[in-house]
Coordinates of C-alpha atoms and ligand atoms in Angstrom, one line a residue:
X1 CA 85.7 -107.6 8.5
X2 CA 86.7 -107.7 4.7
X3 CA 88.7 -105.6 2.5
X4 CA 88.1 -104.7 -1.2
X5 CA 90.6 -103.2 -3.7
X6 CA 90.8 -100.0 -5.4
X7 CA 89.2 -101.3 -8.6
X8 CA 87.5 -104.6 -7.6
X9 CA 87.1 -107.4 -10.4
X10 CA 84.2 -110.0 -10.5
X11 CA 86.5 -112.8 -9.1
X12 CA 87.6 -110.5 -6.2
X13 CA 84.3 -109.9 -5.0
X14 CA 83.2 -113.7 -5.6
X15 CA 85.7 -114.6 -3.7
X16 CA 84.5 -112.9 -0.8
X17 CA 81.5 -114.9 -0.6
X18 CA 83.2 -117.8 -1.4
X19 CA 85.4 -117.8 1.6
X20 CA 82.5 -116.7 3.8
X21 CA 83.9 -113.5 4.3
X22 CA 80.9 -111.2 3.4
X23 CA 77.7 -111.6 2.2
X24 CA 75.9 -109.7 -1.0
X25 CA 74.3 -107.4 1.6
X26 CA 77.5 -106.1 3.4
X27 CA 79.2 -105.9 -0.1
X28 CA 76.3 -103.6 -1.3
X29 CA 76.7 -101.5 1.9
X30 CA 80.4 -101.2 1.4
X31 CA 80.3 -99.9 -2.3
X32 CA 77.1 -97.6 -1.5
X33 CA 79.4 -95.8 1.1
X34 CA 82.4 -96.2 -1.1
X35 CA 80.7 -94.4 -3.9
X36 CA 79.0 -91.7 -1.5
X37 CA 82.5 -90.2 -0.6
X38 CA 84.1 -90.8 -4.3
X39 CA 81.5 -89.6 -6.2
X40 CA 81.5 -86.0 -4.7
X41 CA 84.5 -85.2 -6.9
X42 CA 83.8 -87.7 -10.0
X43 CA 80.0 -87.4 -10.4
X44 CA 79.3 -90.6 -12.0
X45 CA 76.2 -91.0 -10.6
X46 CA 72.7 -89.4 -11.4
X47 CA 70.4 -91.4 -9.1
X48 CA 71.4 -94.0 -6.8
X49 CA 68.8 -96.8 -6.1
X50 CA 69.1 -98.1 -2.9
X51 CA 65.7 -99.6 -2.2
X52 CA 66.1 -101.8 -5.3
X53 CA 69.8 -102.9 -4.2
X54 CA 68.9 -103.5 -1.1
X55 CA 65.9 -106.1 -1.4
X56 CA 68.0 -107.6 -4.2
X57 CA 70.8 -107.8 -1.9
X58 CA 68.4 -109.6 0.9
X59 CA 67.2 -111.9 -1.7
X60 CA 70.9 -112.9 -2.6
X61 CA 71.9 -113.5 1.3
X62 CA 69.1 -115.9 1.2
X63 CA 70.2 -117.8 -1.7
X64 CA 73.7 -117.9 -0.5
X65 CA 72.5 -119.7 2.7
X66 CA 70.4 -122.0 1.1
X67 CA 73.4 -122.8 -1.0
X68 CA 75.5 -123.6 1.6
X69 CA 73.0 -125.3 3.5
X70 CA 72.0 -127.8 0.7
X71 CA 75.4 -128.2 -1.3
X72 CA 78.7 -130.2 -0.5
X73 CA 81.3 -127.9 0.5
X74 CA 83.7 -128.3 -2.2
X75 CA 81.2 -127.7 -5.1
X76 CA 78.4 -125.5 -3.5
X77 CA 79.8 -122.1 -4.8
X78 CA 80.7 -123.5 -8.1
X79 CA 76.6 -124.3 -8.6
X80 CA 75.9 -121.2 -7.4
X81 CA 78.0 -119.2 -9.7
X82 CA 77.3 -121.5 -12.5
X83 CA 73.3 -120.6 -12.1
X84 CA 74.5 -117.0 -11.2
X85 CA 77.5 -115.8 -12.9
X86 CA 77.3 -112.3 -11.7
X87 CA 76.1 -113.3 -7.9
X88 CA 76.2 -110.4 -5.5
X89 CA 78.3 -108.0 -7.9
X90 CA 77.5 -104.1 -7.9
X91 CA 77.1 -102.6 -11.0
X92 CA 75.4 -99.4 -12.6
X93 CA 73.9 -98.4 -16.0
X94 CA 73.9 -95.6 -18.2
X95 CA 71.0 -93.2 -18.0
X96 CA 69.6 -95.0 -21.4
X97 CA 69.1 -98.6 -20.5
X98 CA 65.8 -98.8 -18.6
X99 CA 64.8 -100.3 -15.2
X100 CA 61.0 -100.7 -14.5
X101 CA 60.0 -97.3 -12.1
X102 CA 63.3 -95.9 -11.9
X103 CA 64.4 -92.3 -13.6
X104 CA 66.1 -92.2 -16.5
X105 CA 66.5 -89.0 -18.2
X106 CA 69.6 -89.9 -21.2
X107 CA 71.1 -86.6 -19.7
X108 CA 68.3 -84.1 -20.7
X109 CA 66.3 -82.2 -18.7
X110 CA 63.3 -82.8 -21.5
X111 CA 62.9 -86.4 -19.7
X112 CA 63.5 -84.8 -16.0
X113 CA 61.8 -87.3 -14.0
X114 CA 60.8 -89.4 -16.8
X115 CA 59.9 -93.2 -15.1
X116 CA 60.4 -96.2 -16.9
X117 CA 57.4 -97.8 -17.7
X118 CA 59.2 -101.0 -18.3
X119 CA 62.6 -102.8 -18.1
X120 CA 65.4 -103.1 -21.0
X121 CA 66.2 -107.0 -21.5
X122 CA 70.0 -106.6 -20.9
X123 CA 68.9 -105.3 -17.2
X124 CA 66.5 -108.4 -17.0
X125 CA 69.5 -110.5 -17.9
X126 CA 72.2 -109.1 -15.7
X127 CA 69.1 -109.1 -13.0
X128 CA 68.7 -113.0 -13.2
X129 CA 72.4 -113.5 -13.3
X130 CA 72.6 -112.2 -9.7
X131 CA 74.2 -108.6 -10.2
X132 CA 72.9 -105.8 -7.8
X133 CA 72.0 -102.4 -9.2
X134 CA 73.2 -99.7 -7.3
X135 CA 72.7 -96.6 -9.5
X136 CA 72.3 -94.9 -12.7
X137 CA 75.2 -92.8 -14.4
X138 CA 75.3 -89.4 -15.9
X139 CA 75.8 -89.2 -19.7
X140 CA 76.0 -87.2 -22.7
X141 CA 72.7 -85.7 -23.6
X142 CA 70.8 -88.5 -25.6
X143 CA 74.3 -90.4 -26.1
X144 CA 75.5 -87.4 -28.3
X145 CA 79.1 -86.5 -27.3
X146 CA 82.4 -87.0 -26.5
X147 CA 83.2 -85.8 -23.2
X148 CA 80.2 -86.0 -21.2
X149 CA 79.8 -82.1 -21.2
X150 CA 76.6 -82.3 -23.3
X151 CA 74.7 -83.5 -19.8
X152 CA 72.2 -81.1 -18.4
X153 CA 72.9 -83.1 -15.0
X154 CA 76.7 -82.9 -14.6
X155 CA 79.9 -83.9 -16.3
X156 CA 81.6 -86.9 -15.1
X157 CA 85.2 -86.7 -14.0
X158 CA 88.4 -88.5 -15.1
X159 CA 89.4 -90.1 -11.9
X160 CA 93.0 -89.8 -13.3
X161 CA 92.6 -86.2 -13.2
X162 CA 89.4 -84.3 -12.5
X163 CA 90.2 -81.6 -14.4
X164 CA 90.2 -83.9 -17.5
X165 CA 87.1 -85.6 -19.5
X166 CA 86.2 -89.2 -18.7
X167 CA 85.1 -89.4 -22.5
X168 CA 81.6 -89.8 -23.4
X169 CA 79.2 -90.3 -24.1
X170 CA 79.2 -93.3 -21.4
X171 CA 81.1 -90.9 -19.4
X172 CA 79.0 -91.9 -15.9
X173 CA 79.4 -95.6 -16.3
X174 CA 83.0 -95.5 -17.5
X175 CA 84.0 -93.1 -14.6
X176 CA 82.1 -95.3 -11.9
X177 CA 83.9 -98.5 -13.2
X178 CA 87.2 -96.6 -13.2
X179 CA 86.8 -95.1 -9.7
X180 CA 85.8 -98.4 -8.1
X181 CA 82.2 -97.3 -6.9
X182 CA 81.1 -100.5 -8.8
X183 CA 82.7 -103.6 -10.4
X184 CA 81.0 -103.3 -13.6
X185 CA 78.5 -101.0 -15.7
X186 CA 76.8 -100.9 -18.8
X187 CA 77.2 -97.9 -21.4
X188 CA 75.8 -98.0 -24.8
X189 CA 77.8 -97.2 -28.4
X190 CA 76.7 -95.3 -31.2
X191 CA 79.9 -94.4 -32.7
X192 CA 82.7 -95.1 -29.8
X193 CA 80.9 -94.3 -26.7
X194 CA 82.0 -96.8 -24.8
X195 CA 85.2 -97.3 -26.3
X196 CA 86.6 -93.8 -26.1
X197 CA 86.2 -93.2 -22.6
X198 CA 87.4 -96.8 -22.0
X199 CA 90.7 -95.9 -23.3
X200 CA 90.5 -92.5 -21.6
X201 CA 89.9 -94.3 -18.1
X202 CA 92.2 -97.4 -18.0
X203 CA 89.1 -99.8 -18.3
X204 CA 87.7 -102.6 -20.7
X205 CA 85.1 -101.2 -22.9
X206 CA 83.3 -103.3 -25.8
X207 CA 81.2 -102.2 -28.5
X208 CA 79.5 -105.9 -29.4
X209 CA 78.8 -107.0 -33.0
X210 CA 75.4 -105.2 -34.3
X211 CA 72.6 -107.7 -33.0
X212 CA 74.5 -109.3 -30.6
X213 CA 72.9 -107.8 -27.4
X214 CA 69.2 -106.6 -27.4
X215 CA 68.3 -103.2 -27.6
X216 CA 65.1 -103.6 -26.0
X217 CA 64.3 -101.0 -23.5
X218 CA 67.1 -98.8 -24.5
X219 CA 66.6 -95.3 -25.4
X220 CA 67.7 -95.4 -28.8
X221 CA 70.1 -92.7 -30.3
X222 CA 70.5 -94.2 -34.2
X223 CA 69.1 -97.7 -34.3
X224 CA 71.0 -99.1 -37.2
X225 CA 74.6 -98.4 -35.0
X226 CA 73.4 -98.6 -31.4
X227 CA 74.4 -101.2 -29.0
X228 CA 75.0 -102.1 -25.3
X229 CA 78.1 -101.9 -24.2
X230 CA 80.0 -104.0 -21.0
X231 CA 82.4 -101.7 -19.2
X232 CA 85.0 -103.9 -16.7
X233 CA 88.3 -103.4 -14.9
X234 CA 89.6 -106.4 -16.5
X235 CA 88.9 -108.5 -19.4
X236 CA 87.7 -111.9 -18.0
X237 CA 84.9 -109.8 -16.5
X238 CA 83.9 -108.6 -20.0
X239 CA 83.6 -111.7 -21.3
X240 CA 81.5 -113.0 -18.6
X241 CA 79.0 -109.8 -18.8
X242 CA 79.2 -110.3 -22.7
X243 CA 78.3 -114.0 -22.1
X244 CA 75.1 -113.0 -19.8
X245 CA 74.0 -110.1 -22.3
X246 CA 74.6 -112.4 -25.8
X247 CA 71.6 -113.7 -27.3
X248 CA 68.2 -113.4 -29.6
X249 CA 65.5 -111.4 -27.9
X250 CA 62.2 -111.5 -29.6
X251 CA 61.6 -108.1 -28.4
X252 CA 64.6 -106.9 -30.8
X253 CA 64.3 -108.3 -34.2
X254 CA 67.7 -107.2 -35.2
X255 CA 69.5 -109.5 -32.6
X256 CA 70.9 -112.6 -33.9
X257 CA 71.6 -116.4 -33.2
X258 CA 75.1 -116.3 -31.6
X259 CA 75.0 -119.8 -30.0
X260 CA 78.3 -120.8 -31.6
X261 CA 80.3 -117.6 -29.8
X262 CA 78.6 -118.1 -26.7
X263 CA 80.0 -121.5 -26.4
X264 CA 83.7 -120.2 -27.5
X265 CA 83.0 -117.7 -24.3
X266 CA 82.6 -120.4 -22.1
X267 CA 85.4 -122.1 -23.1
X268 CA 87.6 -119.1 -22.4
X269 CA 85.8 -118.8 -19.1
X270 CA 86.7 -122.4 -18.2
X271 CA 90.3 -122.2 -19.4
X272 CA 90.5 -118.9 -17.3
X273 CA 89.3 -120.8 -14.3
X274 CA 91.8 -123.7 -14.5
X275 CA 94.9 -121.5 -15.2
X276 CA 93.9 -119.4 -11.8
X277 CA 93.4 -123.1 -10.2
X278 CA 96.9 -124.0 -11.4
X279 CA 98.5 -120.2 -10.5
X280 CA 99.6 -120.4 -14.5
X281 CA 99.4 -117.2 -16.6
X282 CA 97.0 -117.1 -19.0
X283 CA 98.2 -117.0 -22.7
X284 CA 96.9 -117.6 -25.9
X285 CA 97.5 -121.0 -27.3
X286 CA 96.9 -120.4 -31.0
X287 CA 98.6 -117.4 -32.3
X288 CA 96.6 -114.8 -34.0
X289 CA 97.1 -112.9 -37.3
X290 CA 97.0 -109.3 -36.5
X291 CA 96.4 -106.9 -39.2
X292 CA 97.5 -103.2 -38.9
X293 CA 95.5 -101.1 -41.1
X294 CA 97.6 -98.3 -42.0
X295 CA 95.0 -96.2 -42.2
X296 CA 94.5 -96.0 -38.4
X297 CA 98.2 -95.2 -38.0
X298 CA 98.1 -91.2 -38.7
X299 CA 100.2 -88.3 -38.3
X300 CA 97.8 -86.7 -35.7
X301 CA 98.3 -89.4 -33.2
X302 CA 100.0 -88.5 -30.3
X303 CA 103.6 -89.5 -30.4
X304 CA 103.4 -91.3 -26.7
X305 CA 100.4 -93.3 -28.1
X306 CA 102.1 -94.3 -31.1
X307 CA 105.1 -95.5 -29.4
X308 CA 103.2 -97.7 -26.9
X309 CA 101.3 -99.4 -29.7
X310 CA 104.6 -99.7 -31.5
X311 CA 106.1 -101.3 -28.5
X312 CA 103.1 -103.5 -27.9
X313 CA 103.5 -105.0 -31.6
X314 CA 106.6 -106.3 -30.8
X315 CA 105.6 -108.0 -27.5
X316 CA 102.8 -109.5 -29.4
X317 CA 105.3 -111.1 -32.0
X318 CA 107.7 -112.3 -29.0
X319 CA 104.2 -114.2 -27.9
X320 CA 104.1 -115.6 -31.3
X321 CA 101.6 -113.8 -33.1
X322 CA 101.9 -112.6 -36.9
X323 CA 101.5 -109.0 -37.8
X324 CA 100.1 -108.4 -41.1
X325 CA 100.1 -104.9 -43.0
X326 CA 96.5 -104.2 -44.4
X327 CA 95.1 -101.6 -46.0
X328 CA 91.3 -100.1 -45.2
X329 CA 91.2 -97.3 -47.8
X330 CA 87.7 -96.3 -46.9
X331 CA 88.7 -95.3 -43.4
X332 CA 88.9 -91.9 -44.2
X333 CA 85.2 -91.6 -44.9
X334 CA 84.5 -93.2 -41.5
X335 CA 83.7 -89.9 -39.6
X336 CA 81.6 -88.4 -42.9
X337 CA 79.8 -91.4 -43.1
X338 CA 78.9 -91.8 -39.3
X339 CA 77.9 -88.0 -39.2
X340 CA 75.7 -88.7 -42.2
X341 CA 74.0 -91.6 -41.4
X342 CA 73.4 -91.1 -37.1
X343 CA 72.1 -87.7 -37.3
X344 CA 69.4 -89.1 -39.9
X345 CA 68.1 -91.7 -37.5
X346 CA 68.5 -89.7 -34.5
X347 CA 66.2 -86.9 -35.5
X348 CA 63.6 -89.5 -36.6
X349 CA 64.0 -91.6 -33.1
X350 CA 63.8 -88.3 -31.4
X351 CA 60.6 -87.1 -32.9
X352 CA 58.8 -89.2 -30.3
X353 CA 59.8 -86.4 -27.7
X354 CA 57.1 -84.2 -29.1
X355 CA 55.7 -82.4 -25.9
X356 CA 52.9 -84.3 -26.1
X357 CA 54.4 -87.8 -24.4
X358 CA 57.4 -87.2 -22.1
X359 CA 56.3 -83.7 -21.6
X360 CA 57.4 -81.3 -19.5
X361 CA 54.9 -78.6 -20.0
X362 CA 51.8 -78.4 -22.0
X363 CA 50.6 -75.0 -22.3
X364 CA 48.7 -74.9 -25.7
X365 CA 49.6 -76.6 -29.2
X366 CA 51.8 -74.3 -30.2
X367 CA 54.1 -74.7 -27.4
X368 CA 53.8 -78.6 -27.8
X369 CA 56.4 -78.8 -30.8
X370 CA 58.2 -75.6 -31.3
X371 CA 58.9 -74.3 -28.1
X372 CA 58.6 -77.3 -25.7
X373 CA 61.5 -79.0 -27.8
X374 CA 63.5 -75.5 -28.3
X375 CA 63.3 -74.9 -24.6
X376 CA 64.6 -78.5 -23.2
X377 CA 66.9 -80.2 -25.9
X378 CA 70.3 -79.0 -25.9
X379 CA 72.6 -77.3 -28.4
X380 CA 74.1 -80.6 -29.5
X381 CA 70.9 -82.5 -29.7
X382 CA 69.6 -79.8 -31.7
X383 CA 72.6 -79.5 -34.1
X384 CA 72.2 -82.9 -35.1
X385 CA 68.4 -82.9 -35.7
X386 CA 68.7 -80.1 -38.0
X387 CA 71.7 -82.1 -39.6
X388 CA 69.8 -85.3 -39.7
X389 CA 66.6 -83.1 -41.2
X390 CA 68.9 -81.6 -43.6
X391 CA 70.7 -84.4 -45.2
X392 CA 67.3 -86.5 -45.5
X393 CA 65.3 -83.7 -46.7
X394 CA 64.0 -84.7 -50.4
X395 CA 66.6 -82.4 -52.4
X396 CA 69.7 -83.7 -50.5
X397 CA 68.9 -87.2 -49.6
X398 CA 70.7 -88.5 -52.8
X399 CA 73.8 -86.5 -52.5
X400 CA 74.4 -87.1 -48.7
X401 CA 72.5 -89.6 -46.8
X402 CA 72.1 -92.2 -49.9
X403 CA 75.7 -91.7 -50.7
X404 CA 76.8 -92.1 -47.1
X405 CA 75.1 -95.7 -47.3
X406 CA 76.7 -96.5 -50.4
X407 CA 80.4 -95.8 -49.0
X408 CA 79.0 -97.6 -45.9
X409 CA 78.3 -100.7 -47.5
X410 CA 81.3 -100.4 -49.6
X411 CA 83.5 -100.0 -46.0
X412 CA 81.9 -103.2 -44.8
X413 CA 83.0 -105.0 -47.7
X414 CA 86.7 -103.8 -47.1
X415 CA 86.3 -105.4 -43.7
X416 CA 85.0 -108.4 -45.0
X417 CA 88.2 -109.0 -47.2
X418 CA 90.4 -108.0 -44.8
X419 CA 89.3 -110.8 -42.8
X420 CA 89.9 -113.4 -45.0
X421 CA 93.2 -112.7 -44.4
X422 CA 93.6 -112.0 -40.7
X423 CA 91.9 -112.9 -37.3
X424 CA 91.7 -109.3 -35.7
X425 CA 92.9 -105.4 -36.4
X426 CA 95.0 -103.6 -34.0
X427 CA 94.9 -99.7 -33.9
X428 CA 95.0 -96.8 -31.4
X429 CA 91.6 -96.6 -29.6
X430 CA 91.8 -92.7 -29.8
X431 CA 94.8 -90.6 -31.2
X432 CA 95.1 -88.6 -27.9
X433 CA 95.0 -88.4 -24.1
X434 CA 92.0 -87.5 -22.1
X435 CA 91.5 -83.8 -22.9
X436 CA 90.8 -80.9 -20.5
X437 CA 87.1 -80.5 -19.6
X438 CA 86.1 -77.0 -21.7
X439 CA 89.0 -77.7 -24.1
X440 CA 86.8 -78.9 -27.0
X441 CA 83.1 -77.7 -26.1
X442 CA 83.2 -74.7 -28.2
X443 CA 84.2 -76.6 -31.3
X444 CA 81.9 -79.4 -32.7
X445 CA 84.1 -80.6 -35.5
X446 CA 87.2 -80.7 -33.2
X447 CA 85.0 -82.9 -30.7
X448 CA 83.9 -85.1 -33.5
X449 CA 87.4 -86.0 -34.2
X450 CA 87.9 -88.0 -30.9
X451 CA 85.9 -90.7 -32.4
X452 CA 87.9 -90.9 -35.5
X453 CA 89.0 -94.5 -35.0
X454 CA 85.6 -95.7 -33.2
X455 CA 83.0 -94.5 -35.2
X456 CA 83.7 -96.4 -38.4
X457 CA 83.3 -99.7 -36.5
X458 CA 79.5 -99.0 -35.7
X459 CA 78.9 -98.1 -39.4
X460 CA 79.9 -101.6 -40.5
X461 CA 78.2 -103.7 -37.5
X462 CA 81.7 -105.4 -36.7
X463 CA 82.8 -105.9 -32.8
X464 CA 85.7 -103.4 -31.2
X465 CA 87.0 -103.7 -27.9
X466 CA 89.6 -101.0 -26.1
X467 CA 91.6 -102.7 -23.6
X468 CA 93.9 -100.4 -21.4
X469 CA 97.9 -99.8 -22.5
X470 CA 98.8 -98.9 -19.3
X471 CA 99.7 -95.3 -17.7
X472 CA 102.0 -92.6 -19.4
X473 CA 103.7 -89.8 -18.6
X474 CA 102.0 -86.5 -20.2
X475 CA 103.0 -82.9 -20.0
X476 CA 100.4 -81.1 -18.1
X477 CA 99.4 -77.8 -19.3
X478 CA 100.2 -75.8 -22.7
X479 CA 103.6 -77.4 -23.9
X480 CA 104.3 -74.4 -26.7
X481 CA 103.5 -71.4 -24.6
X482 CA 106.5 -69.8 -23.0
X483 CA 105.9 -67.3 -20.3
X484 CA 107.2 -63.7 -20.9
X485 CA 109.3 -62.1 -17.9
X486 CA 109.5 -58.9 -19.2
X487 CA 109.3 -57.0 -22.2
X488 CA 111.7 -53.8 -23.1
X489 CA 111.6 -51.4 -26.0
X490 CA 114.2 -49.6 -27.7
X491 CA 114.7 -47.6 -30.5
X492 CA 117.3 -48.4 -32.8
X493 CA 119.5 -45.9 -34.7
X494 CA 117.6 -46.5 -37.8
X495 CA 114.4 -45.6 -36.1
X496 CA 113.3 -48.9 -36.0
X497 CA 111.6 -50.2 -32.8
X498 CA 113.2 -53.1 -31.2
X499 CA 111.5 -55.5 -28.5
X500 CA 113.7 -57.4 -26.1
X501 CA 111.4 -59.9 -24.4
X502 CA 113.3 -62.5 -21.8
X503 CA 111.6 -65.8 -21.7
X504 CA 111.1 -68.1 -18.8
X505 CA 110.1 -71.8 -19.1
X506 CA 106.7 -72.4 -18.8
X507 CA 106.4 -73.0 -15.4
X508 CA 102.8 -74.1 -15.5
X509 CA 103.6 -77.6 -17.0
X510 CA 104.5 -80.2 -14.9
X511 CA 104.3 -84.1 -15.7
X512 CA 101.3 -86.2 -14.8
X513 CA 100.3 -89.8 -15.6
X514 CA 97.5 -90.6 -17.6
X515 CA 96.0 -93.8 -19.2
X516 CA 95.5 -94.6 -22.8
X517 CA 93.9 -98.0 -24.6
X518 CA 94.1 -99.8 -27.8
X519 CA 91.4 -101.1 -29.9
X520 CA 91.0 -104.5 -31.3
X521 CA 88.3 -105.1 -33.9
X522 CA 87.2 -108.2 -34.9
X523 CA 85.0 -109.7 -37.7
X524 CA 81.1 -110.4 -36.8
X525 CA 80.6 -112.2 -34.2
X526 CA 84.4 -112.4 -33.8
X527 CA 84.5 -111.5 -30.2
X528 CA 85.9 -114.6 -28.9
X529 CA 89.0 -113.6 -30.9
X530 CA 89.3 -109.9 -29.9
X531 CA 89.0 -111.2 -26.2
X532 CA 92.2 -113.7 -26.9
X533 CA 94.2 -111.1 -27.7
X534 CA 93.0 -108.6 -25.2
X535 CA 93.9 -111.0 -22.6
X536 CA 97.5 -111.3 -24.1
X537 CA 97.5 -107.2 -24.1
X538 CA 96.3 -107.5 -20.3
X539 CA 99.1 -110.0 -19.5
X540 CA 102.1 -108.0 -21.1
X541 CA 100.9 -104.7 -19.7
X542 CA 100.5 -106.7 -16.4
X543 CA 97.2 -105.0 -15.6
X544 CA 94.6 -106.6 -13.6
X545 CA 94.2 -110.0 -15.4
Ligands
LIG1 N1 80.9 -89.4 -29.6 C1 79.9 -89.9 -30.8 C2 78.7 -88.9 -31.0 O1 78.9 -88.1 -30.4 C3 79.8 -91.0 -29.9 C4 78.3 -91.4 -29.6 C5 77.6 -92.8 -29.3 O2 78.7 -93.7 -29.2 N2 76.8 -92.7 -28.6 O3 78.0 -88.9 -32.0

């Protein structure tokens, strides 16, 4: 018999193996059972992959046995972990990160039942590190959305209040980790799709430097912005996964050499291990210069989130970090640059879904392109294709797309300049707490604003991480609406109508606890500094370190 906490970490699961309390196939069974009961209300999973998982777990059972027999008692587990850093850890994937022969629909009926012909590099890396995939998660259609609601299959729920969004577009991967159905997951980021839901669901989510992680075998949204993003329950796990995923891939020419970053991450993980051995709290030894960019601290931020970040800032000062006010003036154009760049690339990428390949129906030639796409692509996807086609068309290319690229480059230079002065930047991840399902689905512009602090980071290639700030009391329901108990009408002496309304306080509002996160932004390949600060924030908020 063994027990597993509500939201386990890699360390917790691997300790079960180390102390011989469980073997991988038992852990797998535990997670499959847990998921089948929890997911009825969370809806994180589109498909489970039990056959693949069971055969993987059986292989790991054998490997465990071999290490136990072959190596000395005091070192067998360390050796095993060295070769397989994710040994026996259950995980899931967003329905966009391909695994050969499994079904990936990217949340869209146009790819219903599409079986991947090959596996992504990230899956291969995670698989050889010993992790066990248990299934594939729901997501916004083609990763377009901020709430999971554009999925053709199901909208994943926020585990802290199932009437609210888990965020998007990596809604399923985030909800799966936050509800403890898997230990980690991989989502994808084009403009905030890992960080925004991570903040909404109390988990750690990374958008890595562009080129750190291979995109081979990942269904593209906007190729100059897309990156795979690890999702975990604590910072240490995020480092471990990033370390496994990082590296050049000859199948993705945009990947970059990251050896020096990988060495730094290894060092951090070793330090964490020895701090754990000595039962010491792990804190940053060298203080950081943290930039506070004033353009990210706008009036529209929920006052509870603002206050939480101000409190955090003073605690970071107490730990020895220095806060520096900085300015990134082009931040105000981030949403515009993103929503002019992304649709152009997305429209081009989606051209391949033409009814010939990946077809659902093939009646006649006319039906192929027009009818097929019209019938099977969702509203949001069509909106982006139209926007992308419009802003890249002959008469408008210079005025919109080209101009956006110029602003994008200027914004990148602004960040480069700021990082000559500071190590990292600290901002809110989202201006608001997770909103109610349906609250923004009819208003695309409102929905797009959910990414106001995240999408600019993708356009300038640099990394950003959302780390939990904790749970906060928030009024549930309409705050400003006051119920009217009774209305009486009188005719006054001057003949005018006077209305007397008796008000009662809104009886419908009650207080609930919801999570939020903050965002740490780093320079290109500056993930090590991001993780350092994130570990300190995790210690301050005393969550799952
Ligand atoms: N929510 C943003 C959008 O809809 C970001 C999407 C993403 O990062 N995949 O474009």
